Amino acid sequence: MTDSFDYEAFKKAAIKGLYDGKPLTGQDGLFAPLLKHFLESALDGEMENHLAESRPQANRRNGKTTKTVKSSAGLLELTTPRDRAGSYQPQLVPKRQVVLTDQLEAKILSLYGRGCSYADISQHLQEMYGYSLSDSELTSITDKVLPAMRDWQNRPLASLYVLMWLDGIYYKVRQDGKVVTRVLYSVIGLTLSGRKQVLGIYTAESESARFWLTVLTDLKQRGVEDILISCVDGLKGFDTAINTVFPRTTVQLCIVHQLRNSFRFIPDKHLKEFVKAIKTVYQAPTAEQGWENLQWMQEQWGSRYPQALAGWVSNWSLLSSFYDYPASLRKVVYTTNTVEAYHRQLRKVTKTKGAFASDVALQKLVYLVIQNLETKWETKTYNWKEVINDLTSIFEERIKPHRFD
């Protein structure tokens, strides 16, 4: 068994160390001897149980092995008992494990999920605990989130989402020795309780209506039966893909995307005047008034800057969907600002990454960011009671079969 631990001597040394300004954890931390004792006592207890379960005459102790483990208390020289038969497998600190405690792994995942590179994490560990970890050791720790990520990606979803925002964001990923552009497909749903949820992580070579059809089919297979309203950008065929899977969904093209597209064609000297004029279109009280104002803009601006208004005219039926709803809903419905705010959070964390090693590396980091974000998204959407009352009056028959959270 492990030699008796002198708690009184430890207590005196620890108290003196506190007065001397020594740290509790990290390199030469005051708690390191106590943690070492607890671990070695537990391993000795494991060995006792192992020998008791086997035939005493066929197996017995056979000395100890020593290895250095890295923990939140610093580096520890840990001795592990051996048996003659070689059948004992340590459970608390398994063979070949050199990074100790879930607490330390949680800290590493937290740093990684906030955008720290492996080099930054290793430097932080060196400063805090007196040791560093290699890229391969850090990868093995961050890879432990992959099973949880896959479970999350395949989890059942709500049967109804009152709103869904869909958009793509581009990243660089290394593939076959080259750096290529990949699209991360973002899907955010708004539940009947007024809470936002990221519904999945999907990556592909480019953004296309065909792949969006695959994403939407996956959502349906995971339990989504109906989407009242979806807000998307102007990708060709997007509305068809949505209505193929969810035929009753109202598709709203993002007004902000359309505005940005128009501004690309307006010289700076005329931009302020154009912005004032286009506001009369999307801020009109009714679709009929908005269309009349758009016709007036065609007369005033169409001959000089036809491309600035072409998208408004050709996509009017999808751009004007929000007019069907009261004021409380319009600002929520007519823009993908919700998903763009989500993208800003992703960029904030991933901006230090030149290129990801793989799609899995990208998805792993995005998943950790989502877990941090969802704690902030527990609050309901602003003015939700008014919003849900208006939605219920408009979509009463479609909402009725579904359960509020």
CSV table of C-alpha atoms in Angstrom, one decimal:
chain,number,residue,atom,x,y,z
A,1,MET,CA,0.0,0.0,0.0
A,2,THR,CA,1.0,3.6,-0.4
A,3,ASP,CA,3.1,5.0,2.5
A,4,SER,CA,1.0,6.8,5.1
A,5,PHE,CA,0.5,10.4,4.2
A,6,ASP,CA,1.4,13.0,6.9
A,7,TYR,CA,-1.5,15.3,6.8
A,8,GLU,CA,-0.3,17.5,9.6
A,9,ALA,CA,3.1,18.1,7.9
A,10,PHE,CA,1.2,18.8,4.6
A,11,LYS,CA,-1.1,21.3,6.4
A,12,LYS,CA,1.8,23.1,8.0
A,13,ALA,CA,3.8,23.3,4.7
A,14,ALA,CA,0.7,24.4,2.8
A,15,ILE,CA,-0.1,27.2,5.3
A,16,LYS,CA,3.5,28.4,5.3
A,17,GLY,CA,3.4,28.3,1.4
A,18,LEU,CA,0.3,30.5,1.4
A,19,TYR,CA,2.0,33.1,3.5
A,20,ASP,CA,5.1,32.9,1.2
A,21,GLY,CA,2.9,33.5,-1.8
A,22,LYS,CA,3.1,30.1,-3.4
A,23,PRO,CA,0.3,29.1,-5.8
A,24,LEU,CA,-2.3,26.5,-5.0
A,25,THR,CA,-2.0,24.8,-8.4
A,26,GLY,CA,0.5,24.8,-11.2
A,27,GLN,CA,4.2,24.2,-11.1
A,28,ASP,CA,5.2,23.6,-7.5
A,29,GLY,CA,1.6,24.2,-6.4
A,30,LEU,CA,0.7,23.5,-2.8
A,31,PHE,CA,-2.0,21.0,-3.6
A,32,ALA,CA,0.3,18.8,-5.8
A,33,PRO,CA,1.4,16.5,-2.9
A,34,LEU,CA,-2.1,15.9,-1.7
A,35,LEU,CA,-3.4,15.2,-5.3
A,36,LYS,CA,-0.5,12.8,-5.8
A,37,HIS,CA,-1.4,11.0,-2.5
A,38,PHE,CA,-5.1,10.7,-3.4
A,39,LEU,CA,-4.3,9.3,-6.9
A,40,GLU,CA,-1.8,6.8,-5.7
A,41,SER,CA,-4.0,5.6,-2.9
A,42,ALA,CA,-6.9,5.1,-5.4
A,43,LEU,CA,-4.6,3.1,-7.7
A,44,ASP,CA,-3.5,1.0,-4.8
A,45,GLY,CA,-7.1,0.4,-4.0
A,46,GLU,CA,-7.8,-0.6,-7.6
A,47,MET,CA,-4.9,-3.2,-7.3
A,48,GLU,CA,-6.3,-4.6,-4.1
A,49,ASN,CA,-9.7,-5.2,-5.6
A,50,HIS,CA,-8.1,-6.6,-8.8
A,51,LEU,CA,-6.1,-9.2,-6.8
A,52,ALA,CA,-9.1,-10.1,-4.6
A,53,GLU,CA,-11.1,-10.9,-7.7
A,54,SER,CA,-8.3,-13.1,-9.2
A,55,ARG,CA,-6.9,-16.2,-7.6
A,56,PRO,CA,-4.3,-15.1,-5.0
A,57,GLN,CA,-2.0,-18.0,-5.7
A,58,ALA,CA,-1.9,-17.1,-9.5
A,59,ASN,CA,-1.3,-13.4,-9.1
A,60,ARG,CA,0.3,-10.9,-6.8
A,61,ARG,CA,1.9,-7.5,-6.7
A,62,ASN,CA,5.0,-6.9,-8.8
A,63,GLY,CA,6.4,-3.5,-7.9
A,64,LYS,CA,5.4,-0.2,-9.4
A,65,THR,CA,6.0,1.9,-12.5
A,66,THR,CA,6.5,5.7,-12.5
A,67,LYS,CA,5.3,8.2,-15.1
A,68,THR,CA,5.0,11.9,-15.3
A,69,VAL,CA,1.4,13.2,-15.8
A,70,LYS,CA,0.3,16.7,-16.6
A,71,SER,CA,-2.6,18.0,-14.4
A,72,SER,CA,-4.2,21.2,-13.2
A,73,ALA,CA,-1.9,20.9,-10.2
A,74,GLY,CA,1.2,20.9,-12.4
A,75,LEU,CA,3.5,18.0,-13.3
A,76,LEU,CA,3.2,14.9,-11.0
A,77,GLU,CA,5.5,11.9,-10.7
A,78,LEU,CA,2.8,9.2,-10.3
A,79,THR,CA,3.6,5.6,-9.2
A,80,THR,CA,1.2,2.9,-10.4
A,81,PRO,CA,1.3,-0.6,-9.0
A,82,ARG,CA,1.9,-3.7,-11.2
A,83,ASP,CA,0.8,-7.3,-10.9
A,84,ARG,CA,2.8,-10.4,-11.9
A,85,ALA,CA,0.2,-11.6,-14.3
A,86,GLY,CA,0.0,-8.3,-16.1
A,87,SER,CA,-3.8,-8.3,-16.1
A,88,TYR,CA,-4.3,-5.1,-14.0
A,89,GLN,CA,-5.5,-2.2,-16.1
A,90,PRO,CA,-5.6,1.1,-14.2
A,91,GLN,CA,-9.0,2.8,-14.4
A,92,LEU,CA,-8.4,6.2,-12.8
A,93,VAL,CA,-5.2,7.0,-14.8
A,94,PRO,CA,-5.1,4.5,-17.7
A,95,LYS,CA,-1.9,3.3,-19.2
A,96,ARG,CA,-0.3,5.8,-21.7
A,97,GLN,CA,-2.5,8.6,-20.4
A,98,VAL,CA,-0.3,11.5,-19.6
A,99,VAL,CA,-2.9,14.3,-19.4
A,100,LEU,CA,-4.9,14.1,-16.2
A,101,THR,CA,-8.4,15.3,-15.1
A,102,ASP,CA,-11.5,16.3,-16.9
A,103,GLN,CA,-11.1,19.8,-15.4
A,104,LEU,CA,-7.9,20.3,-17.3
A,105,GLU,CA,-9.5,19.1,-20.5
A,106,ALA,CA,-12.5,21.4,-19.9
A,107,LYS,CA,-10.1,24.3,-19.7
A,108,ILE,CA,-8.4,23.3,-22.9
A,109,LEU,CA,-11.7,23.0,-24.7
A,110,SER,CA,-12.9,26.3,-23.3
A,111,LEU,CA,-9.7,28.1,-24.6
A,112,TYR,CA,-10.0,26.3,-28.0
A,113,GLY,CA,-13.7,27.2,-28.3
A,114,ARG,CA,-12.8,30.9,-27.8
A,115,GLY,CA,-10.5,30.9,-30.8
A,116,CYS,CA,-7.1,30.2,-29.1
A,117,SER,CA,-4.7,28.4,-31.3
A,118,TYR,CA,-2.8,25.3,-30.1
A,119,ALA,CA,0.3,27.4,-29.7
A,120,ASP,CA,-1.7,29.9,-27.5
A,121,ILE,CA,-3.1,27.1,-25.4
A,122,SER,CA,0.3,25.5,-24.9
A,123,GLN,CA,1.8,28.8,-23.8
A,124,HIS,CA,-1.1,29.3,-21.4
A,125,LEU,CA,-0.5,25.9,-19.9
A,126,GLN,CA,3.2,26.7,-19.5
A,127,GLU,CA,2.4,29.9,-17.7
A,128,MET,CA,-0.3,28.4,-15.5
A,129,TYR,CA,1.0,24.9,-14.8
A,130,GLY,CA,4.6,24.8,-15.7
A,131,TYR,CA,4.3,22.4,-18.8
A,132,SER,CA,3.0,22.5,-22.3
A,133,LEU,CA,1.3,20.0,-24.6
A,134,SER,CA,2.1,19.1,-28.2
A,135,ASP,CA,-0.3,19.7,-31.1
A,136,SER,CA,-1.0,16.0,-31.2
A,137,GLU,CA,-1.9,15.9,-27.5
A,138,LEU,CA,-4.1,18.9,-27.9
A,139,THR,CA,-5.8,17.4,-30.9
A,140,SER,CA,-6.6,14.2,-29.1
A,141,ILE,CA,-8.2,16.3,-26.3
A,142,THR,CA,-10.3,18.5,-28.7
A,143,ASP,CA,-11.3,15.4,-30.7
A,144,LYS,CA,-13.1,14.2,-27.6
A,145,VAL,CA,-16.0,16.5,-28.5
A,146,LEU,CA,-16.6,14.7,-31.8
A,147,PRO,CA,-19.0,12.0,-30.4
A,148,ALA,CA,-21.0,14.8,-28.6
A,149,MET,CA,-20.9,16.9,-31.8
A,150,ARG,CA,-22.3,13.9,-33.9
A,151,ASP,CA,-25.0,13.3,-31.3
A,152,TRP,CA,-25.9,17.0,-31.4
A,153,GLN,CA,-25.9,17.0,-35.2
A,154,ASN,CA,-28.3,14.0,-35.3
A,155,ARG,CA,-30.5,15.1,-32.4
A,156,PRO,CA,-34.3,15.2,-32.9
A,157,LEU,CA,-35.7,18.7,-33.6
A,158,ALA,CA,-38.9,20.5,-32.8
A,159,SER,CA,-41.9,19.6,-35.0
A,160,LEU,CA,-42.5,23.3,-35.9
A,161,TYR,CA,-40.3,26.3,-36.3
A,162,VAL,CA,-42.1,29.6,-36.6
A,163,LEU,CA,-39.1,31.2,-38.4
A,164,MET,CA,-36.0,29.8,-39.9
A,165,TRP,CA,-33.0,31.8,-41.2
A,166,LEU,CA,-30.7,30.0,-43.7
A,167,ASP,CA,-27.4,31.4,-45.1
A,168,GLY,CA,-23.8,30.3,-45.9
A,169,ILE,CA,-20.4,31.5,-44.7
A,170,TYR,CA,-17.1,30.8,-46.4
A,171,TYR,CA,-13.9,29.3,-44.9
A,172,LYS,CA,-10.5,28.1,-46.1
A,173,VAL,CA,-9.8,24.4,-45.6
A,174,ARG,CA,-6.7,22.3,-46.5
A,175,GLN,CA,-7.6,19.5,-48.8
A,176,ASP,CA,-5.2,17.1,-50.7
A,177,GLY,CA,-2.3,19.5,-50.0
A,178,LYS,CA,-4.2,22.6,-51.3
A,179,VAL,CA,-6.1,25.3,-49.6
A,180,VAL,CA,-9.7,25.4,-50.9
A,181,THR,CA,-12.8,27.4,-50.1
A,182,ARG,CA,-15.6,25.6,-48.3
A,183,VAL,CA,-19.1,26.7,-47.4
A,184,LEU,CA,-20.5,26.3,-43.9
A,185,TYR,CA,-24.3,26.1,-44.2
A,186,SER,CA,-26.0,27.8,-41.3
A,187,VAL,CA,-29.5,27.1,-40.1
A,188,ILE,CA,-31.1,28.9,-37.2
A,189,GLY,CA,-34.7,28.1,-36.1
A,190,LEU,CA,-37.0,30.1,-33.8
A,191,THR,CA,-39.2,27.8,-31.7
A,192,LEU,CA,-42.7,28.4,-30.4
A,193,SER,CA,-41.2,29.4,-27.1
A,194,GLY,CA,-39.3,32.3,-28.8
A,195,ARG,CA,-35.8,30.8,-28.5
A,196,LYS,CA,-33.3,30.6,-31.2
A,197,GLN,CA,-31.5,27.3,-32.0
A,198,VAL,CA,-28.7,26.4,-34.4
A,199,LEU,CA,-30.1,23.3,-36.0
A,200,GLY,CA,-27.0,21.8,-37.6
A,201,ILE,CA,-23.5,22.1,-39.1
A,202,TYR,CA,-23.1,21.3,-42.8
A,203,THR,CA,-20.2,21.9,-45.1
A,204,ALA,CA,-19.8,21.7,-48.9
A,205,GLU,CA,-17.7,22.9,-51.8
A,206,SER,CA,-20.1,25.7,-52.7
A,207,GLU,CA,-23.5,27.2,-51.9
A,208,SER,CA,-26.2,25.8,-54.1
A,209,ALA,CA,-29.9,25.2,-54.0
A,210,ARG,CA,-29.2,21.5,-54.6
A,211,PHE,CA,-27.2,21.2,-51.4
A,212,TRP,CA,-29.8,23.3,-49.5
A,213,LEU,CA,-32.3,20.7,-50.5
A,214,THR,CA,-30.1,18.0,-48.8
A,215,VAL,CA,-29.9,20.1,-45.7
A,216,LEU,CA,-33.7,20.7,-45.6
A,217,THR,CA,-34.3,17.0,-46.1
A,218,ASP,CA,-32.1,16.2,-43.2
A,219,LEU,CA,-34.1,18.6,-41.0
A,220,LYS,CA,-37.3,16.9,-42.0
A,221,GLN,CA,-35.9,13.5,-41.2
A,222,ARG,CA,-34.9,14.7,-37.8
A,223,GLY,CA,-38.5,15.7,-37.0
A,224,VAL,CA,-39.3,19.1,-38.5
A,225,GLU,CA,-42.8,18.9,-39.9
A,226,ASP,CA,-43.5,22.5,-40.7
A,227,ILE,CA,-41.8,25.9,-41.0
A,228,LEU,CA,-44.1,28.9,-41.1
A,229,ILE,CA,-41.7,31.5,-42.6
A,230,SER,CA,-38.1,31.2,-43.9
A,231,CYS,CA,-35.7,34.1,-44.6
A,232,VAL,CA,-33.0,33.6,-47.1
A,233,ASP,CA,-30.6,35.4,-49.5
A,234,GLY,CA,-31.2,35.7,-53.2
A,235,LEU,CA,-29.5,32.4,-54.2
A,236,LYS,CA,-31.2,31.1,-57.4
A,237,GLY,CA,-33.6,28.2,-56.8
A,238,PHE,CA,-33.5,28.6,-53.0
A,239,ASP,CA,-37.3,29.2,-52.7
A,240,THR,CA,-37.9,26.1,-54.9
A,241,ALA,CA,-35.7,23.9,-52.7
A,242,ILE,CA,-37.5,25.1,-49.5
A,243,ASN,CA,-41.0,24.5,-50.9
A,244,THR,CA,-40.0,21.1,-52.3
A,245,VAL,CA,-39.5,19.9,-48.7
A,246,PHE,CA,-41.9,22.2,-46.9
A,247,PRO,CA,-44.5,23.3,-49.4
A,248,ARG,CA,-46.5,25.5,-47.0
A,249,THR,CA,-43.5,27.6,-46.0
A,250,THR,CA,-43.6,31.3,-46.9
A,251,VAL,CA,-40.2,32.3,-48.3
A,252,GLN,CA,-38.9,35.9,-47.7
A,253,LEU,CA,-35.9,37.1,-49.5
A,254,CYS,CA,-33.6,39.2,-47.2
A,255,ILE,CA,-34.2,42.9,-47.8
A,256,VAL,CA,-30.7,43.8,-46.4
A,257,HIS,CA,-29.1,41.4,-49.0
A,258,GLN,CA,-31.0,43.1,-51.8
A,259,LEU,CA,-30.1,46.5,-50.6
A,260,ARG,CA,-26.4,45.6,-50.5
A,261,ASN,CA,-26.6,44.2,-54.0
A,262,SER,CA,-28.2,47.5,-55.2
A,263,PHE,CA,-25.7,49.7,-53.5
A,264,ARG,CA,-22.9,48.1,-55.5
A,265,PHE,CA,-24.2,49.8,-58.7
A,266,ILE,CA,-24.7,53.3,-57.2
A,267,PRO,CA,-21.8,55.8,-57.3
A,268,ASP,CA,-21.0,57.4,-53.9
A,269,LYS,CA,-22.2,60.8,-55.0
A,270,HIS,CA,-25.8,59.5,-55.6
A,271,LEU,CA,-25.8,56.9,-52.8
A,272,LYS,CA,-27.5,59.0,-50.1
A,273,GLU,CA,-30.3,60.1,-52.4
A,274,PHE,CA,-30.8,56.4,-53.6
A,275,VAL,CA,-31.0,55.1,-50.0
A,276,LYS,CA,-33.6,57.7,-49.2
A,277,ALA,CA,-35.7,56.7,-52.2
A,278,ILE,CA,-35.5,52.9,-51.8
A,279,LYS,CA,-36.7,53.3,-48.2
A,280,THR,CA,-40.1,54.3,-49.6
A,281,VAL,CA,-40.3,50.8,-51.1
A,282,TYR,CA,-39.5,48.5,-48.2
A,283,GLN,CA,-40.9,50.8,-45.5
A,284,ALA,CA,-44.3,51.3,-47.3
A,285,PRO,CA,-47.3,50.3,-45.3
A,286,THR,CA,-48.6,47.8,-47.9
A,287,ALA,CA,-47.2,45.7,-50.7
A,288,GLU,CA,-49.3,47.7,-53.2
A,289,GLN,CA,-47.8,51.0,-52.1
A,290,GLY,CA,-44.3,49.4,-52.1
A,291,TRP,CA,-44.8,48.2,-55.7
A,292,GLU,CA,-46.0,51.7,-56.7
A,293,ASN,CA,-43.0,53.3,-55.1
A,294,LEU,CA,-40.7,50.8,-56.9
A,295,GLN,CA,-42.3,51.7,-60.2
A,296,TRP,CA,-41.6,55.4,-59.5
A,297,MET,CA,-38.0,54.5,-58.7
A,298,GLN,CA,-37.8,52.7,-62.0
A,299,GLU,CA,-38.8,55.9,-63.8
A,300,GLN,CA,-36.3,58.0,-61.8
A,301,TRP,CA,-33.3,55.7,-61.6
A,302,GLY,CA,-33.9,52.8,-64.0
A,303,SER,CA,-32.4,54.4,-67.0
A,304,ARG,CA,-29.2,55.4,-65.2
A,305,TYR,CA,-28.7,52.3,-63.0
A,306,PRO,CA,-30.8,49.5,-64.3
A,307,GLN,CA,-28.9,46.8,-62.4
A,308,ALA,CA,-29.6,48.5,-59.1
A,309,LEU,CA,-33.3,47.8,-59.4
A,310,ALA,CA,-33.4,44.7,-61.6
A,311,GLY,CA,-33.4,42.4,-58.6
A,312,TRP,CA,-36.2,44.2,-56.9
A,313,VAL,CA,-38.4,43.9,-59.9
A,314,SER,CA,-37.7,40.3,-60.8
A,315,ASN,CA,-37.9,39.1,-57.1
A,316,TRP,CA,-40.7,41.3,-55.9
A,317,SER,CA,-43.0,38.4,-55.1
A,318,LEU,CA,-40.4,37.0,-52.7
A,319,LEU,CA,-39.1,40.3,-51.4
A,320,SER,CA,-42.7,41.5,-50.5
A,321,SER,CA,-43.8,38.5,-48.5
A,322,PHE,CA,-43.3,40.4,-45.2
A,323,TYR,CA,-46.1,42.9,-46.0
A,324,ASP,CA,-48.6,40.1,-45.2
A,325,TYR,CA,-47.7,40.4,-41.5
A,326,PRO,CA,-48.2,43.1,-38.8
A,327,ALA,CA,-45.5,45.5,-37.7
A,328,SER,CA,-44.4,43.3,-34.8
A,329,LEU,CA,-43.3,40.6,-37.3
A,330,ARG,CA,-41.9,42.5,-40.2
A,331,LYS,CA,-38.6,43.5,-38.7
A,332,VAL,CA,-38.0,39.9,-37.6
A,333,VAL,CA,-39.1,38.4,-40.9
A,334,TYR,CA,-37.5,40.6,-43.6
A,335,THR,CA,-33.8,40.2,-42.9
A,336,THR,CA,-31.3,37.5,-42.2
A,337,ASN,CA,-29.7,39.7,-39.5
A,338,THR,CA,-30.1,36.9,-37.0
A,339,VAL,CA,-27.9,34.4,-38.9
A,340,GLU,CA,-25.5,37.2,-39.8
A,341,ALA,CA,-25.1,38.1,-36.1
A,342,TYR,CA,-24.3,34.4,-35.6
A,343,HIS,CA,-21.7,34.5,-38.4
A,344,ARG,CA,-20.1,37.5,-36.7
A,345,GLN,CA,-19.7,35.5,-33.6
A,346,LEU,CA,-18.1,32.7,-35.6
A,347,ARG,CA,-15.7,35.1,-37.3
A,348,LYS,CA,-14.8,36.6,-34.0
A,349,VAL,CA,-13.5,33.2,-32.9
A,350,THR,CA,-12.2,31.8,-36.2
A,351,LYS,CA,-10.5,35.0,-37.5
A,352,THR,CA,-7.1,33.8,-36.3
A,353,LYS,CA,-7.3,30.6,-38.4
A,354,GLY,CA,-5.7,31.0,-41.8
A,355,ALA,CA,-7.0,27.6,-43.0
A,356,PHE,CA,-8.5,24.7,-41.2
A,357,ALA,CA,-6.8,21.3,-41.4
A,358,SER,CA,-10.1,19.6,-42.5
A,359,ASP,CA,-13.9,20.0,-42.6
A,360,VAL,CA,-14.0,18.1,-39.3
A,361,ALA,CA,-11.6,20.6,-37.7
A,362,LEU,CA,-13.8,23.5,-38.9
A,363,GLN,CA,-17.0,21.7,-37.6
A,364,LYS,CA,-15.4,20.9,-34.3
A,365,LEU,CA,-14.6,24.6,-33.5
A,366,VAL,CA,-18.0,25.8,-34.8
A,367,TYR,CA,-19.7,23.3,-32.5
A,368,LEU,CA,-17.8,24.6,-29.5
A,369,VAL,CA,-18.8,28.1,-30.4
A,370,ILE,CA,-22.4,27.1,-30.7
A,371,GLN,CA,-22.4,25.6,-27.2
A,372,ASN,CA,-21.1,28.9,-25.8
A,373,LEU,CA,-23.7,30.8,-27.8
A,374,GLU,CA,-26.7,28.7,-26.8
A,375,THR,CA,-26.3,29.8,-23.2
A,376,LYS,CA,-26.9,33.3,-24.3
A,377,TRP,CA,-29.8,32.3,-26.4
A,378,GLU,CA,-31.8,31.0,-23.5
A,379,THR,CA,-33.6,34.3,-23.3
A,380,LYS,CA,-36.8,34.8,-25.4
A,381,THR,CA,-36.9,37.0,-28.5
A,382,TYR,CA,-37.7,40.6,-27.8
A,383,ASN,CA,-41.4,41.4,-27.6
A,384,TRP,CA,-42.2,37.7,-28.0
A,385,LYS,CA,-45.7,37.7,-26.5
A,386,GLU,CA,-46.9,40.2,-29.1
A,387,VAL,CA,-45.1,38.3,-31.9
A,388,ILE,CA,-46.5,34.9,-30.9
A,389,ASN,CA,-50.0,36.3,-30.6
A,390,ASP,CA,-49.8,37.7,-34.1
A,391,LEU,CA,-48.4,34.4,-35.4
A,392,THR,CA,-51.1,32.4,-33.8
A,393,SER,CA,-53.8,34.6,-35.2
A,394,ILE,CA,-52.4,34.2,-38.7
A,395,PHE,CA,-51.3,30.5,-38.6
A,396,GLU,CA,-53.7,29.2,-35.9
A,397,GLU,CA,-54.5,25.9,-37.7
A,398,ARG,CA,-50.8,25.1,-38.4
A,399,ILE,CA,-49.6,26.0,-34.9
A,400,LYS,CA,-52.5,24.1,-33.1
A,401,PRO,CA,-51.1,20.5,-33.6
A,402,HIS,CA,-47.7,21.5,-32.1
A,403,ARG,CA,-46.7,21.7,-28.5
A,404,PHE,CA,-45.3,24.8,-26.9
A,405,ASP,CA,-42.0,24.2,-25.1
